[in-house]
Amino acid sequence: MSILVGKDTRLVVQGITGNWGRRQALNMLENGTSIVAGVSPGRGGTEVQGIPVYDSMSEAVMKHQPNTSVLYIPAAMVKEAAFEAIENGIKTIVIITETVPVNDTMKIIDLAEQYEAWVIGPNTPGIVSPEKALVGFLPAATVQAGEVGIISRSGTLAIESLRFLSESGIGISTCCGIGGDLVSGKSQVDYLRLLEKDDQTRFIVLLGEIGGSMEEIAAETISTMTKPVVTMIAGRTAPPGKRMGHAGAIISQGQGSAVYKIEALKKAGAMVADDFWSLVELIKKIQ
């Protein structure tokens, strides 16, 4: 199995006629994703890479029954596009766009909870279940299927972890960049619970970073899990009060520091890697 995306994924690309959406649609197709439709208002009746384009999500859903959507939409229009996907029954929504207004994100999350939809992002590189489906722009072509599930706040960490593990011959069940903004659709805890239940996943990698209390909260769940969890926290040398990289990575009054997170994760029973090389070694030890 895998989580959230797989062979049964039927994807609609919102914003498919833009430069980014057009390029990434081809990339996702080449990595085995079933893209059934695209949506771009005013471009209905055209095609991109042989994919039919519609003016509205309702029309795409009626004709193709997608279950997943990816948004390559300018930040100011993300809320409207996400609402349209959720209200038309899409259950997994992947928001690639960064700098989405926090208030808009909170409204998207609230609506998604009402419709029991799963929002990945905003500001995510996407999600990949190797040899099954890619939604987003993670480097799926070089990744092999396996038993390690990866959860990452940072897109860069997700991409680098895939590279290091692949070069070491370690396969992946699912890798998901959950979104690097202050507010994201789902928390690390939500993904930990999914991977704990997934039959294909035997080991879990949690890639965190400074800022917020997400990893400390995740530690409480890790302490109750049956699968081994290996973690790595980026930003150990970041000075307090400085934003590092993106909105989620900021230390405030001592909270959210790497030291606090590492202490909580170790206490919960997680193994903590110092870098990608030690991450690989820890995984090899427990395999």
JSON list of C-alpha atoms in Angstrom, two decimals, residues 74-246:
[
{"chain": "A", "resi": 74, "resn": "PRO", "atom": "CA", "xyz": [-1.34, 32.16, -7.81]},
{"chain": "A", "resi": 75, "resn": "ALA", "atom": "CA", "xyz": [-1.56, 32.72, -4.05]},
{"chain": "A", "resi": 76, "resn": "ALA", "atom": "CA", "xyz": [-4.41, 35.23, -4.24]},
{"chain": "A", "resi": 77, "resn": "MET", "atom": "CA", "xyz": [-6.63, 32.69, -6.01]},
{"chain": "A", "resi": 78, "resn": "VAL", "atom": "CA", "xyz": [-5.77, 29.58, -4.01]},
{"chain": "A", "resi": 79, "resn": "LYS", "atom": "CA", "xyz": [-8.67, 29.87, -1.57]},
{"chain": "A", "resi": 80, "resn": "GLU", "atom": "CA", "xyz": [-11.27, 30.01, -4.34]},
{"chain": "A", "resi": 81, "resn": "ALA", "atom": "CA", "xyz": [-9.67, 27.09, -6.21]},
{"chain": "A", "resi": 82, "resn": "ALA", "atom": "CA", "xyz": [-9.33, 24.97, -3.08]},
{"chain": "A", "resi": 83, "resn": "PHE", "atom": "CA", "xyz": [-12.94, 25.67, -2.10]},
{"chain": "A", "resi": 84, "resn": "GLU", "atom": "CA", "xyz": [-14.08, 24.58, -5.54]},
{"chain": "A", "resi": 85, "resn": "ALA", "atom": "CA", "xyz": [-12.15, 21.31, -5.23]},
{"chain": "A", "resi": 86, "resn": "ILE", "atom": "CA", "xyz": [-13.40, 20.55, -1.73]},
{"chain": "A", "resi": 87, "resn": "GLU", "atom": "CA", "xyz": [-17.03, 21.44, -2.45]},
{"chain": "A", "resi": 88, "resn": "ASN", "atom": "CA", "xyz": [-16.99, 19.15, -5.50]},
{"chain": "A", "resi": 89, "resn": "GLY", "atom": "CA", "xyz": [-15.95, 16.13, -3.46]},
{"chain": "A", "resi": 90, "resn": "ILE", "atom": "CA", "xyz": [-12.17, 16.00, -3.95]},
{"chain": "A", "resi": 91, "resn": "LYS", "atom": "CA", "xyz": [-10.72, 14.22, -0.92]},
{"chain": "A", "resi": 92, "resn": "THR", "atom": "CA", "xyz": [-6.99, 14.96, -1.30]},
{"chain": "A", "resi": 93, "resn": "ILE", "atom": "CA", "xyz": [-5.94, 18.50, -2.18]},
{"chain": "A", "resi": 94, "resn": "VAL", "atom": "CA", "xyz": [-2.25, 19.31, -2.71]},
{"chain": "A", "resi": 95, "resn": "ILE", "atom": "CA", "xyz": [-1.45, 23.04, -2.60]},
{"chain": "A", "resi": 96, "resn": "ILE", "atom": "CA", "xyz": [1.96, 23.69, -4.15]},
{"chain": "A", "resi": 97, "resn": "THR", "atom": "CA", "xyz": [1.65, 27.48, -3.96]},
{"chain": "A", "resi": 98, "resn": "GLU", "atom": "CA", "xyz": [3.63, 29.39, -1.33]},
{"chain": "A", "resi": 99, "resn": "THR", "atom": "CA", "xyz": [2.83, 32.75, 0.32]},
{"chain": "A", "resi": 100, "resn": "VAL", "atom": "CA", "xyz": [-0.85, 31.86, 0.61]},
{"chain": "A", "resi": 101, "resn": "PRO", "atom": "CA", "xyz": [-2.40, 34.28, 3.15]},
{"chain": "A", "resi": 102, "resn": "VAL", "atom": "CA", "xyz": [-2.67, 32.57, 6.53]},
{"chain": "A", "resi": 103, "resn": "ASN", "atom": "CA", "xyz": [-6.30, 33.61, 6.90]},
{"chain": "A", "resi": 104, "resn": "ASP", "atom": "CA", "xyz": [-7.09, 31.95, 3.56]},
{"chain": "A", "resi": 105, "resn": "THR", "atom": "CA", "xyz": [-5.29, 28.77, 4.62]},
{"chain": "A", "resi": 106, "resn": "MET", "atom": "CA", "xyz": [-7.28, 28.62, 7.86]},
{"chain": "A", "resi": 107, "resn": "LYS", "atom": "CA", "xyz": [-10.55, 28.95, 5.93]},
{"chain": "A", "resi": 108, "resn": "ILE", "atom": "CA", "xyz": [-9.47, 26.17, 3.55]},
{"chain": "A", "resi": 109, "resn": "ILE", "atom": "CA", "xyz": [-8.62, 23.89, 6.48]},
{"chain": "A", "resi": 110, "resn": "ASP", "atom": "CA", "xyz": [-11.95, 24.62, 8.17]},
{"chain": "A", "resi": 111, "resn": "LEU", "atom": "CA", "xyz": [-13.91, 23.76, 5.03]},
{"chain": "A", "resi": 112, "resn": "ALA", "atom": "CA", "xyz": [-11.81, 20.64, 4.43]},
{"chain": "A", "resi": 113, "resn": "GLU", "atom": "CA", "xyz": [-12.61, 19.37, 7.91]},
{"chain": "A", "resi": 114, "resn": "GLN", "atom": "CA", "xyz": [-16.31, 19.84, 7.23]},
{"chain": "A", "resi": 115, "resn": "TYR", "atom": "CA", "xyz": [-16.03, 17.77, 4.03]},
{"chain": "A", "resi": 116, "resn": "GLU", "atom": "CA", "xyz": [-13.54, 15.26, 5.51]},
{"chain": "A", "resi": 117, "resn": "ALA", "atom": "CA", "xyz": [-10.94, 16.20, 2.90]},
{"chain": "A", "resi": 118, "resn": "TRP", "atom": "CA", "xyz": [-7.16, 16.01, 3.37]},
{"chain": "A", "resi": 119, "resn": "VAL", "atom": "CA", "xyz": [-5.16, 19.16, 2.55]},
{"chain": "A", "resi": 120, "resn": "ILE", "atom": "CA", "xyz": [-1.40, 18.88, 1.89]},
{"chain": "A", "resi": 121, "resn": "GLY", "atom": "CA", "xyz": [0.37, 22.24, 2.06]},
{"chain": "A", "resi": 122, "resn": "PRO", "atom": "CA", "xyz": [0.35, 25.09, 1.23]},
{"chain": "A", "resi": 123, "resn": "ASN", "atom": "CA", "xyz": [4.01, 25.51, 0.26]},
{"chain": "A", "resi": 124, "resn": "THR", "atom": "CA", "xyz": [4.62, 21.82, -0.37]},
{"chain": "A", "resi": 125, "resn": "PRO", "atom": "CA", "xyz": [6.74, 20.00, -2.97]},
{"chain": "A", "resi": 126, "resn": "GLY", "atom": "CA", "xyz": [3.98, 17.40, -3.02]},
{"chain": "A", "resi": 127, "resn": "ILE", "atom": "CA", "xyz": [3.73, 13.71, -2.28]},
{"chain": "A", "resi": 128, "resn": "VAL", "atom": "CA", "xyz": [5.08, 10.60, -3.99]},
{"chain": "A", "resi": 129, "resn": "SER", "atom": "CA", "xyz": [4.43, 6.88, -3.64]},
{"chain": "A", "resi": 130, "resn": "PRO", "atom": "CA", "xyz": [7.22, 5.50, -5.86]},
{"chain": "A", "resi": 131, "resn": "GLU", "atom": "CA", "xyz": [6.16, 3.43, -8.87]},
{"chain": "A", "resi": 132, "resn": "LYS", "atom": "CA", "xyz": [2.54, 4.40, -8.17]},
{"chain": "A", "resi": 133, "resn": "ALA", "atom": "CA", "xyz": [1.92, 8.14, -8.30]},
{"chain": "A", "resi": 134, "resn": "LEU", "atom": "CA", "xyz": [3.56, 11.54, -7.99]},
{"chain": "A", "resi": 135, "resn": "VAL", "atom": "CA", "xyz": [1.54, 14.64, -7.14]},
{"chain": "A", "resi": 136, "resn": "GLY", "atom": "CA", "xyz": [3.83, 17.67, -7.13]},
{"chain": "A", "resi": 137, "resn": "PHE", "atom": "CA", "xyz": [7.49, 17.93, -8.06]},
{"chain": "A", "resi": 138, "resn": "LEU", "atom": "CA", "xyz": [9.41, 15.57, -5.78]},
{"chain": "A", "resi": 139, "resn": "PRO", "atom": "CA", "xyz": [12.16, 13.66, -7.68]},
{"chain": "A", "resi": 140, "resn": "ALA", "atom": "CA", "xyz": [10.19, 10.47, -8.25]},
{"chain": "A", "resi": 141, "resn": "ALA", "atom": "CA", "xyz": [12.16, 9.14, -11.23]},
{"chain": "A", "resi": 142, "resn": "THR", "atom": "CA", "xyz": [15.17, 8.10, -9.15]},
{"chain": "A", "resi": 143, "resn": "VAL", "atom": "CA", "xyz": [13.26, 6.73, -6.15]},
{"chain": "A", "resi": 144, "resn": "GLN", "atom": "CA", "xyz": [12.47, 3.06, -5.67]},
{"chain": "A", "resi": 145, "resn": "ALA", "atom": "CA", "xyz": [9.52, 1.59, -3.81]},
{"chain": "A", "resi": 146, "resn": "GLY", "atom": "CA", "xyz": [10.22, 0.29, -0.33]},
{"chain": "A", "resi": 147, "resn": "GLU", "atom": "CA", "xyz": [9.29, 0.37, 3.34]},
{"chain": "A", "resi": 148, "resn": "VAL", "atom": "CA", "xyz": [10.34, 3.82, 4.60]},
{"chain": "A", "resi": 149, "resn": "GLY", "atom": "CA", "xyz": [7.68, 6.50, 5.00]},
{"chain": "A", "resi": 150, "resn": "ILE", "atom": "CA", "xyz": [8.92, 10.11, 5.08]},
{"chain": "A", "resi": 151, "resn": "ILE", "atom": "CA", "xyz": [7.21, 13.15, 6.58]},
{"chain": "A", "resi": 152, "resn": "SER", "atom": "CA", "xyz": [8.90, 16.51, 6.05]},
{"chain": "A", "resi": 153, "resn": "ARG", "atom": "CA", "xyz": [8.04, 20.12, 6.87]},
{"chain": "A", "resi": 154, "resn": "SER", "atom": "CA", "xyz": [10.67, 21.35, 4.46]},
{"chain": "A", "resi": 155, "resn": "GLY", "atom": "CA", "xyz": [10.60, 20.74, 0.73]},
{"chain": "A", "resi": 156, "resn": "THR", "atom": "CA", "xyz": [14.38, 20.86, 0.53]},
{"chain": "A", "resi": 157, "resn": "LEU", "atom": "CA", "xyz": [14.74, 18.26, 3.29]},
{"chain": "A", "resi": 158, "resn": "ALA", "atom": "CA", "xyz": [12.21, 16.01, 1.56]},
{"chain": "A", "resi": 159, "resn": "ILE", "atom": "CA", "xyz": [14.08, 16.21, -1.75]},
{"chain": "A", "resi": 160, "resn": "GLU", "atom": "CA", "xyz": [17.50, 15.66, -0.15]},
{"chain": "A", "resi": 161, "resn": "SER", "atom": "CA", "xyz": [16.28, 12.73, 1.94]},
{"chain": "A", "resi": 162, "resn": "LEU", "atom": "CA", "xyz": [14.98, 11.02, -1.21]},
{"chain": "A", "resi": 163, "resn": "ARG", "atom": "CA", "xyz": [18.35, 11.53, -2.88]},
{"chain": "A", "resi": 164, "resn": "PHE", "atom": "CA", "xyz": [20.38, 10.17, 0.03]},
{"chain": "A", "resi": 165, "resn": "LEU", "atom": "CA", "xyz": [18.13, 7.18, 0.65]},
{"chain": "A", "resi": 166, "resn": "SER", "atom": "CA", "xyz": [17.91, 6.31, -3.04]},
{"chain": "A", "resi": 167, "resn": "GLU", "atom": "CA", "xyz": [21.68, 6.46, -3.48]},
{"chain": "A", "resi": 168, "resn": "SER", "atom": "CA", "xyz": [21.95, 4.09, -0.50]},
{"chain": "A", "resi": 169, "resn": "GLY", "atom": "CA", "xyz": [19.49, 1.60, -2.01]},
{"chain": "A", "resi": 170, "resn": "ILE", "atom": "CA", "xyz": [16.74, 2.31, 0.53]},
{"chain": "A", "resi": 171, "resn": "GLY", "atom": "CA", "xyz": [13.21, 2.26, -0.86]},
{"chain": "A", "resi": 172, "resn": "ILE", "atom": "CA", "xyz": [10.27, 4.50, 0.04]},
{"chain": "A", "resi": 173, "resn": "SER", "atom": "CA", "xyz": [6.60, 3.75, 0.69]},
{"chain": "A", "resi": 174, "resn": "THR", "atom": "CA", "xyz": [5.44, 7.38, 0.61]},
{"chain": "A", "resi": 175, "resn": "CYS", "atom": "CA", "xyz": [7.23, 10.70, 0.99]},
{"chain": "A", "resi": 176, "resn": "CYS", "atom": "CA", "xyz": [5.19, 13.81, 1.73]},
{"chain": "A", "resi": 177, "resn": "GLY", "atom": "CA", "xyz": [6.20, 17.42, 2.16]},
{"chain": "A", "resi": 178, "resn": "ILE", "atom": "CA", "xyz": [3.47, 18.56, 4.52]},
{"chain": "A", "resi": 179, "resn": "GLY", "atom": "CA", "xyz": [4.03, 22.29, 3.91]},
{"chain": "A", "resi": 180, "resn": "GLY", "atom": "CA", "xyz": [6.46, 24.79, 5.38]},
{"chain": "A", "resi": 181, "resn": "ASP", "atom": "CA", "xyz": [4.10, 27.63, 6.28]},
{"chain": "A", "resi": 182, "resn": "LEU", "atom": "CA", "xyz": [3.04, 28.61, 9.79]},
{"chain": "A", "resi": 183, "resn": "VAL", "atom": "CA", "xyz": [-0.29, 26.89, 9.14]},
{"chain": "A", "resi": 184, "resn": "SER", "atom": "CA", "xyz": [-0.62, 23.69, 7.11]},
{"chain": "A", "resi": 185, "resn": "GLY", "atom": "CA", "xyz": [-3.52, 21.44, 6.25]},
{"chain": "A", "resi": 186, "resn": "LYS", "atom": "CA", "xyz": [-2.48, 18.53, 8.43]},
{"chain": "A", "resi": 187, "resn": "SER", "atom": "CA", "xyz": [0.08, 18.13, 11.20]},
{"chain": "A", "resi": 188, "resn": "GLN", "atom": "CA", "xyz": [2.93, 15.66, 11.61]},
{"chain": "A", "resi": 189, "resn": "VAL", "atom": "CA", "xyz": [0.72, 13.71, 14.01]},
{"chain": "A", "resi": 190, "resn": "ASP", "atom": "CA", "xyz": [-1.89, 13.14, 11.30]},
{"chain": "A", "resi": 191, "resn": "TYR", "atom": "CA", "xyz": [0.73, 11.70, 8.95]},
{"chain": "A", "resi": 192, "resn": "LEU", "atom": "CA", "xyz": [2.34, 9.60, 11.68]},
{"chain": "A", "resi": 193, "resn": "ARG", "atom": "CA", "xyz": [-1.02, 7.96, 12.33]},
{"chain": "A", "resi": 194, "resn": "LEU", "atom": "CA", "xyz": [-1.51, 7.19, 8.64]},
{"chain": "A", "resi": 195, "resn": "LEU", "atom": "CA", "xyz": [1.95, 5.65, 8.30]},
{"chain": "A", "resi": 196, "resn": "GLU", "atom": "CA", "xyz": [1.48, 3.64, 11.49]},
{"chain": "A", "resi": 197, "resn": "LYS", "atom": "CA", "xyz": [-1.54, 1.97, 9.86]},
{"chain": "A", "resi": 198, "resn": "ASP", "atom": "CA", "xyz": [0.05, 1.50, 6.43]},
{"chain": "A", "resi": 199, "resn": "ASP", "atom": "CA", "xyz": [1.00, -2.12, 5.71]},
{"chain": "A", "resi": 200, "resn": "GLN", "atom": "CA", "xyz": [3.83, -1.23, 3.33]},
{"chain": "A", "resi": 201, "resn": "THR", "atom": "CA", "xyz": [5.54, 1.16, 5.76]},
{"chain": "A", "resi": 202, "resn": "ARG", "atom": "CA", "xyz": [7.84, -0.49, 8.34]},
{"chain": "A", "resi": 203, "resn": "PHE", "atom": "CA", "xyz": [10.00, 2.49, 9.27]},
{"chain": "A", "resi": 204, "resn": "ILE", "atom": "CA", "xyz": [9.18, 6.20, 9.53]},
{"chain": "A", "resi": 205, "resn": "VAL", "atom": "CA", "xyz": [11.42, 9.21, 8.97]},
{"chain": "A", "resi": 206, "resn": "LEU", "atom": "CA", "xyz": [10.28, 12.52, 10.47]},
{"chain": "A", "resi": 207, "resn": "LEU", "atom": "CA", "xyz": [12.16, 15.54, 9.11]},
{"chain": "A", "resi": 208, "resn": "GLY", "atom": "CA", "xyz": [11.53, 18.58, 11.24]},
{"chain": "A", "resi": 209, "resn": "GLU", "atom": "CA", "xyz": [13.02, 21.99, 11.79]},
{"chain": "A", "resi": 210, "resn": "ILE", "atom": "CA", "xyz": [13.12, 24.84, 14.22]},
{"chain": "A", "resi": 211, "resn": "GLY", "atom": "CA", "xyz": [10.05, 26.90, 14.91]},
{"chain": "A", "resi": 212, "resn": "GLY", "atom": "CA", "xyz": [6.66, 26.14, 16.41]},
{"chain": "A", "resi": 213, "resn": "SER", "atom": "CA", "xyz": [5.87, 23.16, 18.61]},
{"chain": "A", "resi": 214, "resn": "MET", "atom": "CA", "xyz": [4.87, 20.63, 15.95]},
{"chain": "A", "resi": 215, "resn": "GLU", "atom": "CA", "xyz": [7.71, 18.20, 16.67]},
{"chain": "A", "resi": 216, "resn": "GLU", "atom": "CA", "xyz": [7.17, 18.34, 20.43]},
{"chain": "A", "resi": 217, "resn": "ILE", "atom": "CA", "xyz": [3.50, 17.49, 19.88]},
{"chain": "A", "resi": 218, "resn": "ALA", "atom": "CA", "xyz": [4.47, 14.73, 17.45]},
{"chain": "A", "resi": 219, "resn": "ALA", "atom": "CA", "xyz": [6.75, 13.24, 20.13]},
{"chain": "A", "resi": 220, "resn": "GLU", "atom": "CA", "xyz": [3.70, 12.43, 22.25]},
{"chain": "A", "resi": 221, "resn": "THR", "atom": "CA", "xyz": [2.31, 10.31, 19.40]},
{"chain": "A", "resi": 222, "resn": "ILE", "atom": "CA", "xyz": [5.69, 8.71, 18.65]},
{"chain": "A", "resi": 223, "resn": "SER", "atom": "CA", "xyz": [5.87, 7.45, 22.23]},
{"chain": "A", "resi": 224, "resn": "THR", "atom": "CA", "xyz": [2.78, 5.30, 21.58]},
{"chain": "A", "resi": 225, "resn": "MET", "atom": "CA", "xyz": [3.77, 3.95, 18.14]},
{"chain": "A", "resi": 226, "resn": "THR", "atom": "CA", "xyz": [4.90, 0.42, 17.29]},
{"chain": "A", "resi": 227, "resn": "LYS", "atom": "CA", "xyz": [7.02, 1.32, 14.24]},
{"chain": "A", "resi": 228, "resn": "PRO", "atom": "CA", "xyz": [10.58, 2.68, 14.57]},
{"chain": "A", "resi": 229, "resn": "VAL", "atom": "CA", "xyz": [10.85, 6.44, 13.99]},
{"chain": "A", "resi": 230, "resn": "VAL", "atom": "CA", "xyz": [14.06, 8.17, 12.89]},
{"chain": "A", "resi": 231, "resn": "THR", "atom": "CA", "xyz": [14.08, 11.96, 13.09]},
{"chain": "A", "resi": 232, "resn": "MET", "atom": "CA", "xyz": [16.28, 14.84, 12.01]},
{"chain": "A", "resi": 233, "resn": "ILE", "atom": "CA", "xyz": [15.88, 18.48, 13.05]},
{"chain": "A", "resi": 234, "resn": "ALA", "atom": "CA", "xyz": [17.29, 21.18, 10.77]},
{"chain": "A", "resi": 235, "resn": "GLY", "atom": "CA", "xyz": [18.34, 24.63, 11.94]},
{"chain": "A", "resi": 236, "resn": "ARG", "atom": "CA", "xyz": [20.32, 23.78, 15.07]},
{"chain": "A", "resi": 237, "resn": "THR", "atom": "CA", "xyz": [22.58, 26.82, 14.71]},
{"chain": "A", "resi": 238, "resn": "ALA", "atom": "CA", "xyz": [19.84, 29.34, 13.95]},
{"chain": "A", "resi": 239, "resn": "PRO", "atom": "CA", "xyz": [19.80, 32.36, 16.31]},
{"chain": "A", "resi": 240, "resn": "PRO", "atom": "CA", "xyz": [16.58, 33.04, 18.28]},
{"chain": "A", "resi": 241, "resn": "GLY", "atom": "CA", "xyz": [14.15, 35.48, 16.68]},
{"chain": "A", "resi": 242, "resn": "LYS", "atom": "CA", "xyz": [15.43, 34.97, 13.14]},
{"chain": "A", "resi": 243, "resn": "ARG", "atom": "CA", "xyz": [13.24, 33.51, 10.42]},
{"chain": "A", "resi": 244, "resn": "MET", "atom": "CA", "xyz": [15.19, 30.87, 8.52]},
{"chain": "A", "resi": 245, "resn": "GLY", "atom": "CA", "xyz": [14.02, 29.90, 5.04]},
{"chain": "A", "resi": 246, "resn": "HIS", "atom": "CA", "xyz": [10.27, 30.20, 5.39]}
]
